[in-house]
Coordinates of C-alpha atoms in Angstrom, one line a residue:
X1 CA 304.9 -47.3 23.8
X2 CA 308.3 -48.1 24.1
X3 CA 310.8 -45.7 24.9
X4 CA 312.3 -45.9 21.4
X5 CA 309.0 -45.1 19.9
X6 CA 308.9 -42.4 22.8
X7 CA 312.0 -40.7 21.9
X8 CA 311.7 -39.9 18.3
X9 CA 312.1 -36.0 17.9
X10 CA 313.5 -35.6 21.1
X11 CA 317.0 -34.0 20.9
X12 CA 320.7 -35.8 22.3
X13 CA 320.8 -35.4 25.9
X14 CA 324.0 -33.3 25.5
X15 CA 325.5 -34.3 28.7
X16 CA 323.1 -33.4 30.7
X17 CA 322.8 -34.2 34.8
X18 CA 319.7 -36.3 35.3
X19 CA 320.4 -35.6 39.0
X20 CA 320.4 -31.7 38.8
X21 CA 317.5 -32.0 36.4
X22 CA 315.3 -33.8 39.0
X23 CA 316.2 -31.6 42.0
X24 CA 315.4 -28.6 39.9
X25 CA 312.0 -29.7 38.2
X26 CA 311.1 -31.1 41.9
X27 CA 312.4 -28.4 43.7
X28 CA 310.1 -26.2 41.8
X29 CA 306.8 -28.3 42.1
X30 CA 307.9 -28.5 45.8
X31 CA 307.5 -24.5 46.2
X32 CA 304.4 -24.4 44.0
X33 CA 302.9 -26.9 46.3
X34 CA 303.6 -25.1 49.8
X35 CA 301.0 -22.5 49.7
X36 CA 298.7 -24.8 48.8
X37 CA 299.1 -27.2 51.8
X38 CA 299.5 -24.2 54.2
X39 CA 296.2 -22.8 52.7
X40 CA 294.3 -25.9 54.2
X41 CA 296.9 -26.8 57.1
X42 CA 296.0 -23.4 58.2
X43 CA 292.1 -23.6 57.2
X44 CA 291.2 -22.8 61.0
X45 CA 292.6 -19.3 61.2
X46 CA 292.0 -18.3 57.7
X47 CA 288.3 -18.9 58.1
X48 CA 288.5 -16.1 61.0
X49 CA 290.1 -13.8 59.3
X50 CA 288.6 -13.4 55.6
X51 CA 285.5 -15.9 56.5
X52 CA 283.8 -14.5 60.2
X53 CA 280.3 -16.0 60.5
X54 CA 278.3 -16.1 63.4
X55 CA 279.1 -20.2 63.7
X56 CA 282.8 -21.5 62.9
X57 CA 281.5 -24.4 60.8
X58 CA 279.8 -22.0 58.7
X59 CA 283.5 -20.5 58.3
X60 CA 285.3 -23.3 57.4
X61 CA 283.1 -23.9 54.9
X62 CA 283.3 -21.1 53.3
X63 CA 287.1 -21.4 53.7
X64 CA 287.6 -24.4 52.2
X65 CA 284.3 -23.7 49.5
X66 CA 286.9 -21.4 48.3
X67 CA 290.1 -24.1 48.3
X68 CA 287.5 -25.4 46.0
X69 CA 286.6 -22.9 43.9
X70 CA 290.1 -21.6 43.0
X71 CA 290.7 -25.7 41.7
X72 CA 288.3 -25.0 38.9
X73 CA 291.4 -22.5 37.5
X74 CA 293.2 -25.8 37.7
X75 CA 291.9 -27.4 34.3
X76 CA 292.3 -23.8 32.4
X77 CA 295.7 -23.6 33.6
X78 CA 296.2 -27.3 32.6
X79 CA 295.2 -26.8 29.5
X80 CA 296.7 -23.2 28.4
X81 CA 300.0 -24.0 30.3
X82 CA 300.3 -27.4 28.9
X83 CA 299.2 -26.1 24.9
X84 CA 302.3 -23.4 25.9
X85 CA 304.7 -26.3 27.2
X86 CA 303.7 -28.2 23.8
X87 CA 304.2 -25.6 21.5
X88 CA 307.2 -23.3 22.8
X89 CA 308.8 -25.7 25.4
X90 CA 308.7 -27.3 28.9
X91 CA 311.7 -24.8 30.6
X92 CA 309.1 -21.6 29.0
X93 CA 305.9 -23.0 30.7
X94 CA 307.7 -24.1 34.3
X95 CA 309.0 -20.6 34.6
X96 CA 305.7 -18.9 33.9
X97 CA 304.1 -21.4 36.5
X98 CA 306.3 -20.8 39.3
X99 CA 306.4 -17.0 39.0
X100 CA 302.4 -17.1 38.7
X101 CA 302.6 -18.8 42.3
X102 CA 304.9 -16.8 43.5
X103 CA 303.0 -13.7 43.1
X104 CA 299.1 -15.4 44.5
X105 CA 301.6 -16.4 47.8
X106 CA 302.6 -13.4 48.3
X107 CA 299.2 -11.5 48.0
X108 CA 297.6 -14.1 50.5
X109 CA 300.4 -13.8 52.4
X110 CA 299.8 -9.6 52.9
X111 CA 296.1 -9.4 52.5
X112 CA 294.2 -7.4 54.8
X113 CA 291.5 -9.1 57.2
X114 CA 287.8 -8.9 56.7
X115 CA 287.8 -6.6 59.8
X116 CA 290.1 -3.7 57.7
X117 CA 288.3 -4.1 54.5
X118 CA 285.2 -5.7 55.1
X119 CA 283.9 -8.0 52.1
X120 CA 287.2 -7.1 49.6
X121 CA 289.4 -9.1 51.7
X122 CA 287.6 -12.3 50.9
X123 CA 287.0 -11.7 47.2
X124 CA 290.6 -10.7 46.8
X125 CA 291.5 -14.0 48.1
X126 CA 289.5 -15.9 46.1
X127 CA 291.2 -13.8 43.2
X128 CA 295.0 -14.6 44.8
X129 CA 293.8 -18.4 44.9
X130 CA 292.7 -18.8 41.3
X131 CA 296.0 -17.4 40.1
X132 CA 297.6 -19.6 42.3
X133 CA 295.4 -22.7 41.1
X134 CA 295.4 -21.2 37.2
X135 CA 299.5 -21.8 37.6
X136 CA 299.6 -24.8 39.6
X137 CA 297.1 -26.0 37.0
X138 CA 300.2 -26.0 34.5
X139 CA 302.5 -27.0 36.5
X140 CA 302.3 -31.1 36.5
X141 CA 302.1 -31.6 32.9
X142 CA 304.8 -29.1 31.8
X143 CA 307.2 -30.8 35.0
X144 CA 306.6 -34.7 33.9
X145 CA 306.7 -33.9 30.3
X146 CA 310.2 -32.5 31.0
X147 CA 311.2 -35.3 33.3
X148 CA 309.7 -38.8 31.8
X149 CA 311.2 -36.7 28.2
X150 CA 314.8 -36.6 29.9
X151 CA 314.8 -40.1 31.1
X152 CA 312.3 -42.2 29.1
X153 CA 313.8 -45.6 30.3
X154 CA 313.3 -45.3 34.0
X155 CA 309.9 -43.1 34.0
X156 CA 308.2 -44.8 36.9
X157 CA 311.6 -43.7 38.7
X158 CA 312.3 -40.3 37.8
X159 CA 308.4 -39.2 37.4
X160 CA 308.4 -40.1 40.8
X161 CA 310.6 -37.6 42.2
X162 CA 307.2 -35.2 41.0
X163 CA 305.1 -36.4 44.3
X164 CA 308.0 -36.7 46.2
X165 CA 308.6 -33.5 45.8
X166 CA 304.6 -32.4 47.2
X167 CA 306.2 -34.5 50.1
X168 CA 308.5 -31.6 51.5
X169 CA 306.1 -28.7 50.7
X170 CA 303.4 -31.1 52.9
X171 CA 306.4 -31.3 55.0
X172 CA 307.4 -27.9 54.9
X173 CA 303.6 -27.0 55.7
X174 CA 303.0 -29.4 58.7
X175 CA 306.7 -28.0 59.8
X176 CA 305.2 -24.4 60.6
X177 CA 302.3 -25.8 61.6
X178 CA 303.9 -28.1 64.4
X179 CA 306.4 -24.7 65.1
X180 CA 303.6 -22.2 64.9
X181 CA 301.2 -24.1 67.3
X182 CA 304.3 -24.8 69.8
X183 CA 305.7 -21.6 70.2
X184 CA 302.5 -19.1 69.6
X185 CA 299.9 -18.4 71.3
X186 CA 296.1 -18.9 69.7
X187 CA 295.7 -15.0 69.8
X188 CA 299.1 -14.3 68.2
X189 CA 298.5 -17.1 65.6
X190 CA 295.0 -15.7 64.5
X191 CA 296.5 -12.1 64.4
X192 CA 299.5 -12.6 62.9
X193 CA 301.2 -16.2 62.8
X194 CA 299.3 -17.7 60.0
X195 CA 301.3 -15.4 57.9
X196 CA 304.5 -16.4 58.0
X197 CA 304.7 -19.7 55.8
X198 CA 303.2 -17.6 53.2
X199 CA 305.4 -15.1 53.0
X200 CA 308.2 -17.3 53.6
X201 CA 307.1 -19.4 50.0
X202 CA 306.9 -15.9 48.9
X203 CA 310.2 -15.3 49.6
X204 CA 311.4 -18.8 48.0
X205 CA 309.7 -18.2 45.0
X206 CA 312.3 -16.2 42.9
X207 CA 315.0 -19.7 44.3
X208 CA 312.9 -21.9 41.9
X209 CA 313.0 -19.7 39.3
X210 CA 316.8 -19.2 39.2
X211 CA 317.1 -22.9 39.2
X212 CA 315.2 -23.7 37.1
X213 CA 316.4 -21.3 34.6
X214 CA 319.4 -23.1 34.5
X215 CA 318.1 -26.4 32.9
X216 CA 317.2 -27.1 29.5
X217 CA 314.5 -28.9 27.8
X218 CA 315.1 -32.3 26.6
X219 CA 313.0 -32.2 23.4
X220 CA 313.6 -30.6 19.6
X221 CA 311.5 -28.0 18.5
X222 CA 308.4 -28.3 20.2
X223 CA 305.3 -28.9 18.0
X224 CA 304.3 -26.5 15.3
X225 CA 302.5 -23.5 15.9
X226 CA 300.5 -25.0 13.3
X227 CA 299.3 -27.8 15.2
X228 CA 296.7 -27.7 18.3
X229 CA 297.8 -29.4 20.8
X230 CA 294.1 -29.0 22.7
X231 CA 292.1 -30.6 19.5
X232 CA 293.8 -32.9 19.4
X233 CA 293.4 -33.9 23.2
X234 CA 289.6 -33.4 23.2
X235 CA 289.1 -35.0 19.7
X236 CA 290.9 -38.3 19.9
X237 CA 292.0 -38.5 23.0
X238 CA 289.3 -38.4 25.5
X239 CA 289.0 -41.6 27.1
X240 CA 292.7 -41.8 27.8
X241 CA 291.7 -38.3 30.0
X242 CA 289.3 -40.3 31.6
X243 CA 291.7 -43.3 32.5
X244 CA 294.2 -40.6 33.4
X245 CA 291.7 -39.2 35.7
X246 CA 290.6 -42.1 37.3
X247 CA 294.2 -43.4 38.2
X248 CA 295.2 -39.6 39.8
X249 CA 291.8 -39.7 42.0
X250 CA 292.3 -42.2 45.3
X251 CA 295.9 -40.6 45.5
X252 CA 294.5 -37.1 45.1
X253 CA 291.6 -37.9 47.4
X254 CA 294.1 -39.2 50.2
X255 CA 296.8 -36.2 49.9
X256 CA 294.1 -33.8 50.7
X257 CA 292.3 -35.3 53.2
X258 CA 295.5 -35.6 54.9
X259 CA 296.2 -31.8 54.7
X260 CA 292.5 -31.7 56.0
X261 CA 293.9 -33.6 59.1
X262 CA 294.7 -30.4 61.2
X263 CA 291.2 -29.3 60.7
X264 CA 289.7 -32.6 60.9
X265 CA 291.4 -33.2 64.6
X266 CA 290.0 -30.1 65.9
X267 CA 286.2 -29.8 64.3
X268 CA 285.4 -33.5 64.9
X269 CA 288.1 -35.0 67.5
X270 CA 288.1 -31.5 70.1
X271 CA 292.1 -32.5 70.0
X272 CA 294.8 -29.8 69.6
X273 CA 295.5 -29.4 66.3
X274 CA 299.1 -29.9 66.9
X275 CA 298.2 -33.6 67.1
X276 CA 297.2 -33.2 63.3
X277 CA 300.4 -31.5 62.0
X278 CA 302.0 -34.2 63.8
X279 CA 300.0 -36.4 61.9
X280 CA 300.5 -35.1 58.3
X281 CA 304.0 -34.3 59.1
X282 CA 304.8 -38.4 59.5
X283 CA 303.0 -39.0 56.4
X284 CA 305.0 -36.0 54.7
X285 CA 308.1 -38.2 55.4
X286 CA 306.2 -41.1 54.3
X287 CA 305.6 -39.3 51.0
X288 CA 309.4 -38.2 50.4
X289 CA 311.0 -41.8 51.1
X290 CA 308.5 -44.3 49.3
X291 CA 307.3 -42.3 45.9
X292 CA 310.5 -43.2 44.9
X293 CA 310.7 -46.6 45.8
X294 CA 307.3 -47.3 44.0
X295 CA 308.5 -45.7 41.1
X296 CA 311.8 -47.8 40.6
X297 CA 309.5 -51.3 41.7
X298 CA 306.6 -50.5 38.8
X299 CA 309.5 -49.7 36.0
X300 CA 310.6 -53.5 36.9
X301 CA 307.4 -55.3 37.1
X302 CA 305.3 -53.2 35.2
X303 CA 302.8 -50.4 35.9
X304 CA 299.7 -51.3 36.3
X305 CA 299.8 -55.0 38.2
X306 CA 301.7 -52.9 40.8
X307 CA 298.7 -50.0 41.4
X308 CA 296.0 -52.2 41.1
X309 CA 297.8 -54.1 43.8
X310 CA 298.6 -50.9 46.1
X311 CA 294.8 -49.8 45.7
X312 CA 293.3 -53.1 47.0
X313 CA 295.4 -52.2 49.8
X314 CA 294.2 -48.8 50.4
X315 CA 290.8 -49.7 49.8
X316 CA 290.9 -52.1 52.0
X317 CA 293.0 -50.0 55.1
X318 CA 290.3 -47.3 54.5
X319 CA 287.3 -47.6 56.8
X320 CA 289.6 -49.7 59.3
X321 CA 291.5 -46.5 59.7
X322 CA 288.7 -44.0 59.8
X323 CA 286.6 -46.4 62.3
X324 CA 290.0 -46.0 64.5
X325 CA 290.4 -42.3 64.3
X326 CA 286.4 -41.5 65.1
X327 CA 287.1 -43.9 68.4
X328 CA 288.3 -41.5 70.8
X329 CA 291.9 -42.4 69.7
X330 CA 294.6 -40.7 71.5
X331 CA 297.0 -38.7 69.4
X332 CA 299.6 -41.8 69.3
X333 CA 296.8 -43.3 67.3
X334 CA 296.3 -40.6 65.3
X335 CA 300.0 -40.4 64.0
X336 CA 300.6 -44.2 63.6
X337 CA 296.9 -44.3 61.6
X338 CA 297.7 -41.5 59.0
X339 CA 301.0 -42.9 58.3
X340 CA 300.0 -45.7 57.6
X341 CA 297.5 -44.4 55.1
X342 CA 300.2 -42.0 53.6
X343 CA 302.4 -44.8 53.3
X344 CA 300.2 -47.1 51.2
X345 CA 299.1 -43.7 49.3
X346 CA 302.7 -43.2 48.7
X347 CA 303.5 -46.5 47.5
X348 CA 300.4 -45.9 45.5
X349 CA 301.0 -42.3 43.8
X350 CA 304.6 -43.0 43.1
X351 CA 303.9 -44.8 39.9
X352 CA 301.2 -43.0 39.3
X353 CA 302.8 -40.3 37.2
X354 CA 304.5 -42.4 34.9
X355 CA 301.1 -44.5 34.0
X356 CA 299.7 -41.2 32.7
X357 CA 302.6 -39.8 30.6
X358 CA 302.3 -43.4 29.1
X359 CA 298.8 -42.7 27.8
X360 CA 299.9 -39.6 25.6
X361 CA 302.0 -39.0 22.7
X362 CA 305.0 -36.6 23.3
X363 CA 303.1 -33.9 20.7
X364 CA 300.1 -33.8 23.2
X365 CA 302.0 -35.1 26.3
X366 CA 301.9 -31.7 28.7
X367 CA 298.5 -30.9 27.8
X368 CA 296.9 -34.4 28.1
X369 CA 298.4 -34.9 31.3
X370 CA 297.9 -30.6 32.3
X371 CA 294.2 -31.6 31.8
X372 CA 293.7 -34.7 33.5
X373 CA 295.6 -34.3 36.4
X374 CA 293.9 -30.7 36.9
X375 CA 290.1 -32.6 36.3
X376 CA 291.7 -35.1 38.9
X377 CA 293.0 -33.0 41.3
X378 CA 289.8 -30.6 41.0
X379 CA 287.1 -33.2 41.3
X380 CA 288.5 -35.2 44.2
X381 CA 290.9 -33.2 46.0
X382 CA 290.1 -30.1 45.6
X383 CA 286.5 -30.7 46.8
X384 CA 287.2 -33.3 49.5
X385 CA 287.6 -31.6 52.3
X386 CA 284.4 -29.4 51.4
X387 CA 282.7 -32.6 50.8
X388 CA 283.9 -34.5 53.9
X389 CA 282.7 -31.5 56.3
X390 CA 279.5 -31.4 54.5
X391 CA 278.8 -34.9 54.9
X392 CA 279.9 -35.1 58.6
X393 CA 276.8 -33.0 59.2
X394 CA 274.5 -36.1 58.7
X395 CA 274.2 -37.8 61.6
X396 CA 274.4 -41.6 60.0
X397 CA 277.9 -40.4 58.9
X398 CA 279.3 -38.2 61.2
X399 CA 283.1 -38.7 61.9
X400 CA 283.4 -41.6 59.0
X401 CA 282.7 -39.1 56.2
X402 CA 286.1 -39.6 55.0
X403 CA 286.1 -43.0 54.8
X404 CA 282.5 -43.5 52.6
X405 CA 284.4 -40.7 50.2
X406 CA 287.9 -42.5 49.6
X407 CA 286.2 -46.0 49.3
X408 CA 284.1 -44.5 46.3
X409 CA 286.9 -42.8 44.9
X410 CA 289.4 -45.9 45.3
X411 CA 286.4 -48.3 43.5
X412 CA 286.8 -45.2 40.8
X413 CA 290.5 -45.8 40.2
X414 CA 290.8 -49.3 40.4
X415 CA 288.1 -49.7 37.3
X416 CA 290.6 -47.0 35.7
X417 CA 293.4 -48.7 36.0
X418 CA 292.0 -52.3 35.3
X419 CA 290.9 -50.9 32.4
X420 CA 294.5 -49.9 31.3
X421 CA 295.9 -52.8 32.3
X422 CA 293.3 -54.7 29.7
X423 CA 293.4 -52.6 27.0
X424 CA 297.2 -52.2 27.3
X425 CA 298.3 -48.3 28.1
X426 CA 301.0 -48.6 25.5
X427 CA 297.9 -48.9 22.9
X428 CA 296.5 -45.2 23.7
X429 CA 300.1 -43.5 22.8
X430 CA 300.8 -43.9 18.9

C-alpha cells in the first residue's frame, strides 16, 4: 500500500513534533517493558520466594511456567486494547495500557513471600502478571498504529524507535541486575533486593502517563462504533496474522532468550550471574543503536529483501554461538557471543514492525497487529525460556537447547517472510 493509499482518513498533522511523538510513544513501551525483563532477569530469586520446592530446577520452572502463563493475557489484551485503539483512538488505549502496568508492577513489586502467606503469594502473582501481560498485550498495536499513522513515509524508521525502545527497559533491567549483584549480598538480594527495579518502574509509571497525555492521535475519527474491528480481523484477515506472526517469532524468540541469559549462566554454565547481566546489558545497547538503523536501510531498499537477508544470518550465527557458550567459555566469551547475536537480532527486529503494519488496513490496523504480535510474542517468547529449560533436561540436548529452538523458529519466519515478499505485502492491505 502506498502511503497515499495509507493516509486517507487520517487528519493534517497540525504541526506536530515527530521527535516528541517518538520519545513519548517509546518512552512509554520502554516502562511497559521493564517489569517484564526484570521478571525474568530476576527469575533466580523470584523462584525462592513465591516458588520454594525441594529442588531449584523445580522452581524455576515453575517461575518461569508462570512468565508463561500470564503471556496467554497477551492475545486478549491484543485484541480488546487494539478493538479500543480502533474504535475510540490510539492516545485512549496507550493510556489505559500503561496505567494497567503500572498498577501489576507495583503489586509484584510489594507482594508478600510464600513464607508470610503460604500459597496466596504465588497465585496473587500470577494474578499481578496477567494484568501486566493483559496491558502489555495492547500495548504494540495501539503504539505502532499511532506512530507508522504519524509518519507513514518513513515507517521502517520511525516504527523502529518501538524495539528500540524494549532496548533501554532490557537495559534498564540488566542495569540493576549488574548493580544489585555488585553491591548486595546473595542473602540481602533474596530478602529484599529483587525488589527494587519493581518498585522503581512503579514509581515511573505515572512519568509515561503524563507524557503521553500530552500527544495527540494522528487519525480522524476512529472507526464507527458500528464497525468490528475483531470480525473483520478473524474473517478476512487471517493469513496476514499468520505472516505477521511468523515475521515477529525469531526476534521474539532471541529477545527472551537473552533476558533468560542471567538464568541461563548460572543453571547450566555454574558462572555468576553477573557475567549474564553483563551479557544482556551489551546486547541492550546493541538493541538501542541498530533498530534504528535497520529501520531507515529497509524504508530504502525495501522490507522484506532486507529480513530475509538478516535471518539467513541469524540462522546461520545460531548453533555457532550456542556450541561456544556450552564450551566452558569464559565470561569474555559470553559478552562478545550474545552481542553478537543481539546485534544481528537487532538489525533483524528493527524493520520488523513496519512489515506488519503493512499487512493491515488503518480501520483494522491496532487490532491486527494487537493480535499477532501478542500470538507471537506468546508462542515463542513467552514460552522459550520454559521450553529451553525443559529441553536442557534431555541429555542429547543439554546446554544447546537454545540453539535447536531458535533454528526452528528462524526456519518459521523466513517461510513468513518469503511468503510476503512473493505474494507482495502491499497486496494484504486494501
Amino acid at each position: 500500500m502506498s502511503a497515499q493509499a495509507d493516509t486517507q482518513g487520517l487528519a493534517p498533522a497540525r504541526g506536530r513534533n515527530i521527535t516528541k511523538l517518538v520519545v513519548a510513544t517509546s518512552l512509554g513501551n520502554a516502562l511497559e517493558w521493564f517489569d517484564i525483563s526484570v521478571y525474568a532477569y530476576f527469575a533466580v530469586y523470584l523462584s525462592k520466594a513465591f516458588f520454594p520446592t525441594g529442588d531449584s530446577t523445580t522452581s524455576l520452572l515453575l517461575t518461569f511456567g508462570t512468565f508463561a502463563l500470564t503471556f496467554l493475557a497477551r492475545p486478549i489484551g491484543g485484541i480488546l486494547l487494539g478493538t479500543y485503539a480502533d474504535r475510540y483512538g490510539r492516545k485512549a488505549s496507550l493510556l489505559l495500557s500503561i496505567a494497567m502496568m503500572t498498577v501489576g508492577t507495583l503489586a509484584v513489586g510489594c507482594m508478600p513471600t510464600f513464607d508470610k502467606i503460604g500459597v496466596l503469594a504465588p497465585l496473587l502473582v500470577i494474578i499481578a502478571r496477567l494484568v501486566q501481560g493483559f496491558s502489555a498485550g495492547g500495548e504494540f498495536g495501539s503504539s505502532t498504529a499511532f506512530l507508522v499513522e504519524h509518519m507513514p513515509g518513513k515507517r521502517g524508521f520511525v516504527a523502529s524507535w518501538q524495539f528500540a525502545s524494549q532496548g533501554i527497559s532490557s537495559l534498564l533491567g540488566s542495569g540493576f541486575g549488574l548493580l544489585l549483584t555488585s553491591t548486595l549480598s546473595a542473602a540481602e538480594l533474596q530478602d529484599w533486593g529483587w525488589r527494587i527495579p519493581f518498585l522503581f518502574g512503579a514509581l515511573i509509571g505515572p512519568v509515561g502517563l503524563y507524557i503521553r497525555n500530552s500527544i495527540e492521535d494522528a487519525t480522524a475519527p476512529p472507526a464507527a462504533k458500528h464497525d468490528a474491528p475483531v470480525r473483520t480481523v478473524f474473517t478476512a484477515q487471517k493469513f496476514p496474522v499468520l505472516l505477521a506472526v511468523g515475521t515477529i517469532a525469531t526476534a521474539t524468540a532471541v529477545n527472551y532468550l537473552i533476558i533468560y541469559m542471567p538464568t541461563y549462566v548460572v543453571k547450566a554454565l555454574n558462572l555468576s550471574p553477573t557475567v549474564g547481566y553483563l551479557a544482556a546489558f551489551a546486547a541492550a545497547i546493541a538493541a538501542i543503536t541498530l533498530n534504528p538503523v535497520a529501520g531507515y536501510v529497509s524504508d530504502r531498499v525495501g522490507r522484506t529483501p532486507y529480513m530475509i537477508a538478516m535471518a539467513v544470518l541469524l540462522l546461520f550465527a545460531i548453533f555457532p554461538v550456542y556450541l561456544l557458550l556450552s564450551g566452558k567459555p569464559t565470561g569474555t566469551v559470553i559478552v562478545l557471543a550474545v552481542l553478537l547475536l543481539g546485534s544481528l537480532k537487532a538489525l533483524y527486529l528493527g524493520a520488523v514492525a513496519a512489515l506488519m503494519s503493512e499487512l493491515f488496513p488503518a480501520a483494522t490496523r491496532a487490532t491486527g497487529l494487537g493480535l499477532s504480535y501478542n500470538i507471537g510474542v506468546t508462542a515463542f517468547g513467552g514460552s522459550g525460556p520454559a521450553i529451553v529449560t525443559w529441553l536442557g533436561s534431555f541429555a542429547l540436548i543439554g546446554d544447546l537447547a537454545p540453539g535447536y529452538y531458535l533454528t526452528g523458529v528462524c526456519l518459521f519466519s523466513l517461510w513468513a517472510l518469503t511468503t510476503i515478499h512473493l505474494r507482495k505485502a502491499n497486496h494484504f492491505a486494501a
